[in-house]
Coordinates of C-alpha atoms and ligand atoms in Angstrom, one line a residue:
M927 CA 193.3 200.3 74.3
P928 CA 189.6 200.8 75.2
N929 CA 188.9 203.9 77.2
T930 CA 187.8 202.5 80.6
A931 CA 187.7 205.9 82.5
P932 CA 184.3 206.3 84.2
I933 CA 181.8 208.7 82.7
V934 CA 181.2 211.4 85.2
I935 CA 178.3 213.7 84.6
L936 CA 177.5 216.8 86.6
G937 CA 173.8 217.8 86.2
I938 CA 172.6 221.3 86.9
E939 CA 168.9 222.4 87.3
S940 CA 167.9 226.0 87.6
S941 CA 164.6 226.4 85.6
C942 CA 162.3 227.6 88.4
D943 CA 162.7 227.9 92.1
E944 CA 165.0 225.0 92.9
T945 CA 168.8 225.3 92.5
A946 CA 170.0 221.7 92.1
A947 CA 173.1 219.7 91.2
A948 CA 173.8 216.0 91.0
V949 CA 176.7 213.7 90.0
L950 CA 176.4 210.4 88.1
V951 CA 179.3 208.0 87.7
D952 CA 178.7 205.5 84.9
G953 CA 175.0 206.2 85.2
F954 CA 174.8 205.6 88.9
L955 CA 173.7 208.5 91.1
R956 CA 176.4 209.4 93.5
S957 CA 175.0 212.7 94.9
N958 CA 171.8 214.8 94.6
V959 CA 171.6 218.3 96.1
V960 CA 168.5 220.5 96.0
A961 CA 168.3 224.1 97.5
S962 CA 164.7 225.2 97.5
Q963 CA 164.1 228.9 97.4
E964 CA 162.0 229.9 100.4
V965 CA 162.0 233.5 99.4
H966 CA 158.9 233.1 97.2
R967 CA 156.6 231.8 100.0
Q968 CA 155.8 235.3 101.3
W969 CA 154.7 236.4 97.8
G970 CA 152.3 233.5 97.2
G971 CA 154.1 232.3 94.0
V972 CA 157.5 232.3 92.3
V973 CA 158.9 235.8 91.6
P974 CA 161.2 235.5 88.6
E975 CA 163.7 238.2 89.6
L976 CA 164.1 236.8 93.0
A977 CA 164.5 233.3 91.6
G978 CA 167.4 234.5 89.3
R979 CA 169.1 236.2 92.2
A980 CA 168.7 233.2 94.5
H981 CA 170.2 230.9 91.8
Q982 CA 173.2 233.1 91.6
E983 CA 173.8 232.8 95.3
N984 CA 173.1 229.1 95.4
I985 CA 174.8 227.7 92.4
V986 CA 178.4 227.6 93.5
P987 CA 177.8 226.1 96.9
V988 CA 175.2 223.6 95.5
V989 CA 177.6 222.3 92.9
G990 CA 180.4 222.2 95.5
R991 CA 178.2 220.1 97.8
A992 CA 177.2 217.7 94.9
L993 CA 180.9 217.2 94.0
A994 CA 182.0 216.7 97.6
G995 CA 179.1 214.3 98.2
A996 CA 180.3 212.2 95.3
G997 CA 183.9 212.4 96.6
L998 CA 185.0 214.0 93.4
T999 CA 186.6 217.2 92.2
P1000 CA 185.8 219.2 89.0
A1001 CA 188.9 217.6 87.3
D1002 CA 187.0 214.2 87.4
L1003 CA 184.1 215.4 85.2
T1004 CA 183.5 214.0 81.8
A1005 CA 180.6 216.4 80.9
V1006 CA 178.4 219.1 82.3
A1007 CA 174.7 218.8 81.7
F1008 CA 172.3 221.7 82.3
T1009 CA 168.6 222.6 81.9
Q1010 CA 168.3 224.5 78.7
G1011 CA 164.5 225.1 79.1
P1012 CA 161.6 225.5 79.4
G1013 CA 161.6 227.7 82.4
L1014 CA 162.1 231.3 83.7
I1015 CA 164.7 233.0 81.5
G1016 CA 166.6 234.7 84.3
A1017 CA 166.7 231.4 86.2
L1018 CA 167.8 229.4 83.2
L1019 CA 170.5 231.9 82.3
V1020 CA 172.3 231.3 85.7
G1021 CA 172.5 227.5 85.1
A1022 CA 173.4 227.9 81.4
C1023 CA 176.2 230.5 82.0
F1024 CA 177.6 228.5 84.9
A1025 CA 177.6 225.2 82.9
R1026 CA 179.1 226.8 79.8
S1027 CA 181.9 228.4 81.8
L1028 CA 182.7 225.3 83.8
A1029 CA 182.8 223.1 80.7
Q1030 CA 185.0 225.6 78.9
A1031 CA 187.4 225.9 81.9
L1032 CA 187.7 222.1 82.3
D1033 CA 187.7 221.5 78.5
V1034 CA 184.9 218.9 78.9
R1035 CA 181.6 218.3 76.9
L1036 CA 178.6 220.4 77.5
V1037 CA 175.1 218.8 77.3
A1038 CA 171.8 220.8 77.0
V1039 CA 168.8 219.1 78.5
D1040 CA 165.1 219.6 78.0
H1041 CA 163.6 219.9 81.4
V1042 CA 160.2 218.3 80.6
R1043 CA 161.7 215.3 78.9
A1044 CA 164.1 215.0 81.8
H1045 CA 161.2 214.5 84.2
V1046 CA 160.7 211.1 82.6
M1047 CA 164.2 210.2 83.7
A1048 CA 162.9 209.9 87.3
H1049 CA 162.0 206.3 86.3
L1050 CA 165.5 205.5 85.1
I1051 CA 167.6 206.8 88.0
V1052 CA 169.8 204.1 89.5
D1053 CA 170.7 204.8 93.1
G1054 CA 171.1 201.4 94.7
T1055 CA 167.6 201.1 96.0
E1056 CA 165.3 198.4 94.7
R1057 CA 162.4 199.4 92.5
E1058 CA 160.8 198.1 89.4
R1059 CA 161.6 200.2 86.4
P1060 CA 159.0 200.6 83.6
P1061 CA 159.6 198.4 80.6
F1062 CA 159.8 200.2 77.2
P1063 CA 157.6 201.4 75.7
F1064 CA 155.6 203.0 78.5
L1065 CA 153.4 206.0 78.9
N1066 CA 154.5 208.7 81.3
I1067 CA 152.2 211.2 82.8
T1068 CA 154.3 214.2 83.3
V1069 CA 152.5 216.5 85.8
S1070 CA 154.1 219.5 87.5
G1071 CA 153.5 223.2 88.2
G1072 CA 154.5 224.1 84.6
H1073 CA 153.9 221.0 82.5
T1074 CA 151.3 218.4 81.8
Q1075 CA 152.0 215.9 79.1
L1076 CA 151.2 212.3 78.2
V1077 CA 154.4 211.0 76.7
L1078 CA 155.1 207.8 74.9
V1079 CA 158.5 206.7 76.0
R1080 CA 160.2 204.3 73.6
S1081 CA 163.7 204.6 75.0
P1082 CA 165.6 207.2 77.1
L1083 CA 166.1 209.3 74.0
E1084 CA 162.9 208.5 72.0
M1085 CA 159.9 210.2 73.4
E1086 CA 156.7 211.4 71.7
V1087 CA 154.3 213.8 73.3
L1088 CA 150.8 212.4 72.5
G1089 CA 148.8 214.8 74.6
S1090 CA 149.3 218.0 76.6
T1091 CA 147.4 220.7 78.4
L1092 CA 146.1 223.5 76.2
D1093 CA 146.2 226.0 79.0
D1094 CA 147.1 225.6 82.7
A1095 CA 149.2 222.7 84.0
A1096 CA 147.7 220.3 86.5
G1097 CA 149.9 221.6 89.3
E1098 CA 148.9 225.2 88.4
A1099 CA 145.2 224.1 88.8
F1100 CA 146.0 222.8 92.3
D1101 CA 147.9 225.9 93.2
K1102 CA 145.3 228.4 91.9
G1103 CA 142.4 226.4 93.4
A1104 CA 144.3 226.4 96.7
K1105 CA 144.7 230.2 96.6
V1106 CA 140.9 230.6 96.1
L1107 CA 140.5 228.4 99.3
G1108 CA 142.9 230.7 101.1
L1109 CA 145.7 228.1 101.4
P1110 CA 149.4 229.0 101.3
Y1111 CA 151.6 228.5 98.2
P1112 CA 152.5 226.0 96.9
G1113 CA 148.9 224.8 97.3
G1114 CA 149.1 221.3 95.8
P1115 CA 150.3 219.6 99.0
E1116 CA 147.8 221.6 101.1
V1117 CA 144.9 220.5 98.9
D1118 CA 146.2 216.9 99.1
R1119 CA 146.3 217.1 102.9
L1120 CA 142.9 218.8 103.3
A1121 CA 141.1 216.6 100.8
R1122 CA 141.9 213.5 102.9
T1123 CA 139.3 214.6 105.4
G1124 CA 136.8 215.8 102.7
D1125 CA 134.0 214.2 100.7
G1126 CA 135.0 214.4 97.1
T1127 CA 131.5 213.3 95.9
R1128 CA 129.6 216.2 97.5
Y1129 CA 130.3 218.7 94.7
R1130 CA 130.9 217.8 91.0
L1131 CA 132.8 220.2 88.8
P1132 CA 132.2 220.1 85.0
V1133 CA 134.4 217.7 83.0
P1134 CA 136.4 219.6 80.3
A1135 CA 135.6 218.7 76.7
V1136 CA 138.8 218.5 74.8
E1137 CA 139.5 216.5 71.7
G1138 CA 141.9 213.5 71.6
Y1139 CA 144.5 213.2 74.3
D1140 CA 144.9 216.9 75.0
M1141 CA 143.7 218.3 78.3
S1142 CA 142.5 221.6 79.7
F1143 CA 142.5 222.7 83.3
S1144 CA 141.5 226.4 83.1
G1145 CA 137.7 225.6 83.0
I1146 CA 138.0 223.5 86.2
K1147 CA 139.8 226.4 87.8
T1148 CA 137.1 228.9 86.9
A1149 CA 134.2 226.6 87.8
F1150 CA 135.9 225.9 91.1
A1151 CA 136.4 229.7 91.9
N1152 CA 132.6 230.1 91.2
L1153 CA 131.7 227.2 93.4
V1154 CA 133.9 228.5 96.3
R1155 CA 132.3 232.0 95.9
S1156 CA 128.8 230.4 96.2
R1157 CA 129.8 228.7 99.4
K1158 CA 131.7 231.6 101.0
D1159 CA 129.3 231.9 104.0
T1160 CA 130.1 228.3 105.1
L1161 CA 133.7 228.1 103.7
E1162 CA 135.3 227.2 107.1
Q1163 CA 133.2 224.0 107.4
E1164 CA 133.3 223.1 103.7
R1165 CA 136.9 223.7 102.9
A1166 CA 137.9 220.0 103.0
D1167 CA 135.0 219.0 100.7
L1168 CA 135.8 221.7 98.3
A1169 CA 139.5 220.7 98.2
A1170 CA 138.4 217.1 97.5
A1171 CA 136.1 218.3 94.7
L1172 CA 138.9 220.2 93.0
Q1173 CA 141.3 217.3 93.4
E1174 CA 138.8 214.7 92.0
A1175 CA 138.0 216.9 89.0
I1176 CA 141.7 217.4 88.1
L1177 CA 142.4 213.7 88.5
D1178 CA 139.2 212.6 86.7
H1179 CA 140.3 214.5 83.6
L1180 CA 143.9 213.4 83.7
L1181 CA 143.1 209.7 84.3
A1182 CA 140.3 209.6 81.7
K1183 CA 142.8 210.8 79.1
T1184 CA 145.4 208.4 80.4
R1185 CA 143.0 205.4 80.2
R1186 CA 141.9 206.3 76.7
L1187 CA 145.4 206.6 75.4
M1188 CA 146.7 203.5 77.1
R1189 CA 143.8 201.4 75.7
E1190 CA 144.0 202.9 72.2
A1191 CA 147.8 202.5 72.0
G1192 CA 147.7 199.0 73.6
L1193 CA 150.2 200.0 76.3
K1194 CA 150.8 197.9 79.4
A1195 CA 153.0 200.1 81.5
V1196 CA 152.4 203.6 82.9
G1197 CA 154.5 205.9 85.0
V1198 CA 154.0 209.3 86.6
A1199 CA 156.5 212.0 87.3
G1200 CA 156.6 215.7 88.2
G1201 CA 155.7 217.4 91.4
V1202 CA 152.0 216.4 91.2
A1203 CA 153.1 212.8 91.3
A1204 CA 153.5 213.4 95.0
N1205 CA 149.7 213.6 95.3
T1206 CA 148.4 210.8 97.5
R1207 CA 145.1 210.5 95.8
L1208 CA 146.7 210.4 92.3
R1209 CA 149.0 207.6 93.5
E1210 CA 146.1 205.7 94.9
R1211 CA 143.8 206.2 91.9
L1212 CA 146.5 205.4 89.4
Q1213 CA 147.3 202.1 91.2
A1214 CA 143.7 201.2 91.3
L1215 CA 143.2 202.0 87.6
G1216 CA 146.3 200.0 86.7
A1217 CA 145.1 197.0 88.7
A1218 CA 141.7 197.2 86.9
E1219 CA 143.2 197.6 83.5
G1220 CA 146.1 195.2 83.9
W1221 CA 148.9 197.7 83.6
S1222 CA 152.1 197.9 85.6
V1223 CA 152.2 201.3 87.5
H1224 CA 155.5 203.1 88.2
I1225 CA 155.7 205.9 90.7
P1226 CA 159.3 207.1 91.5
P1227 CA 160.3 208.5 94.9
T1228 CA 159.0 212.0 95.4
A1229 CA 162.6 213.4 95.5
Y1230 CA 163.0 212.4 91.8
C1231 CA 159.5 213.7 90.9
T1232 CA 159.8 217.3 92.1
D1233 CA 162.4 219.4 90.3
N1234 CA 165.9 217.9 90.8
A1235 CA 169.2 217.6 89.1
A1236 CA 169.5 213.8 89.2
M1237 CA 167.0 213.7 86.3
I1238 CA 169.0 216.3 84.4
A1239 CA 172.2 214.4 84.9
M1240 CA 170.5 211.1 83.8
A1241 CA 169.2 212.8 80.7
G1242 CA 172.7 214.2 80.2
H1243 CA 174.3 210.8 80.5
H1244 CA 172.1 209.3 77.7
L1245 CA 172.7 212.4 75.5
H1246 CA 176.4 212.2 76.1
Q1247 CA 176.6 208.5 75.3
A1248 CA 174.7 209.3 72.0
G1249 CA 177.2 212.0 71.2
I1250 CA 174.5 214.8 71.4
W1251 CA 176.5 217.7 72.7
A1252 CA 176.0 221.5 72.9
G1253 CA 178.4 224.1 71.7
Q1254 CA 179.6 227.2 73.7
D1255 CA 177.0 229.2 71.7
V1256 CA 174.1 227.4 73.3
V1257 CA 171.4 229.6 74.8
P1258 CA 168.5 229.0 77.2
V1259 CA 165.1 228.3 75.6
P1260 CA 162.4 229.5 78.0
R1261 CA 159.4 228.1 76.1
I1262 CA 158.7 224.8 74.3
A1263 CA 158.7 225.5 70.5
Ligands
LIG117 O1 157.9 219.4 89.4 P1 157.7 220.6 90.4 O2 158.4 220.5 91.7 O3 158.1 221.9 89.7 C1 157.7 222.3 88.4 O4 158.4 221.9 87.5 O5 156.7 223.0 88.3 O6 156.1 220.7 90.6 C2 155.5 221.6 91.5 C3 154.0 221.5 91.4 C4 153.3 222.6 92.2 O7 152.2 223.0 91.4 C5 152.8 221.9 93.4 O8 151.6 222.4 94.0 C6 152.6 220.5 92.9 O9 153.6 220.2 92.1 N1 152.5 219.5 94.0 C7 151.4 218.8 94.3 C8 151.7 218.0 95.5 N2 153.0 218.2 95.8 C9 153.5 219.1 94.8 N3 150.1 218.8 93.8 C10 149.2 218.0 94.4 N4 149.5 217.2 95.4 C11 150.7 217.2 96.0 N5 150.9 216.4 97.1
LIG118 ZN1 159.7 220.5 86.4

């Protein structure tokens, strides 16, 4: 008799400042819960110790809400997938320990998921809404507060990182630049909003010189800090123009590398994921570039771009199907090897 029981995956994300859980049934998203930790706002950045503590408080209710939202109980689970890394060690430990204990108690499979690869899964989440999914192979621009990669995606499990930042992540450049402008954390959305009323051609920041498909954002950050310092007497009037200059410099670098890789690899489909994919100007410029170059452009809903557990569950689903499981001795991996 073939086994026709549905495959039910619980995904758990706890790598940074979002505690999240999601449930997939046969690859279909049934619930997706995210608790964002507001406690960091007053400190102007994520405080690791506070993140760990907040995950401990959130994890049980968040998982409970995800199961209830799917109309299921723990006994229905086939496997528990969790973020193994990269991320903050104290934050990852909470998700890993919880997932291990739950899988052991229920006697179900445990699946360890790479958070950065999981960001690509934003494109593959099936939730009943219509959207065109990128055909394989495609290039994904993974851009968030902690990661910036150009990834060749051949299938849900076959990915190759062809370029990455050598220093700061793109989101970090937005956040640090925003801080210099006196904007609250996280600065990316603030820069996005302010830049809409600014003139991005007024100031030009230097273009980083990096070989191949790799990127570097720390030079932009330093040049921007110097520029802002030189304009400090007129900062109030110029803030929007400065925000636009920062945004254009980050996007110029990212999109120049993307175009070069797409052309040289002969690719026809490109996607973007990660928190920075919420950026209005990036969406606009990537669409325009795609139209000019003849690519299809894929931008998932923002809820799947910023840190979430639907992407972890989706990655977990594919790993489970391929028989790639973790043992009870699995430990978090805070950094990419
Ligand atoms: O993926 P994410 O939620 O968390 C990480 O894995 O880091 O990404 C957060 C990053 C932050 O740096 C935030 O400033 C940036 O994404 N971000 C944006 C926008 N919305 C979020 N950056 C630029 N424009 C936005 N609209
Ligand atoms: Zn992330």
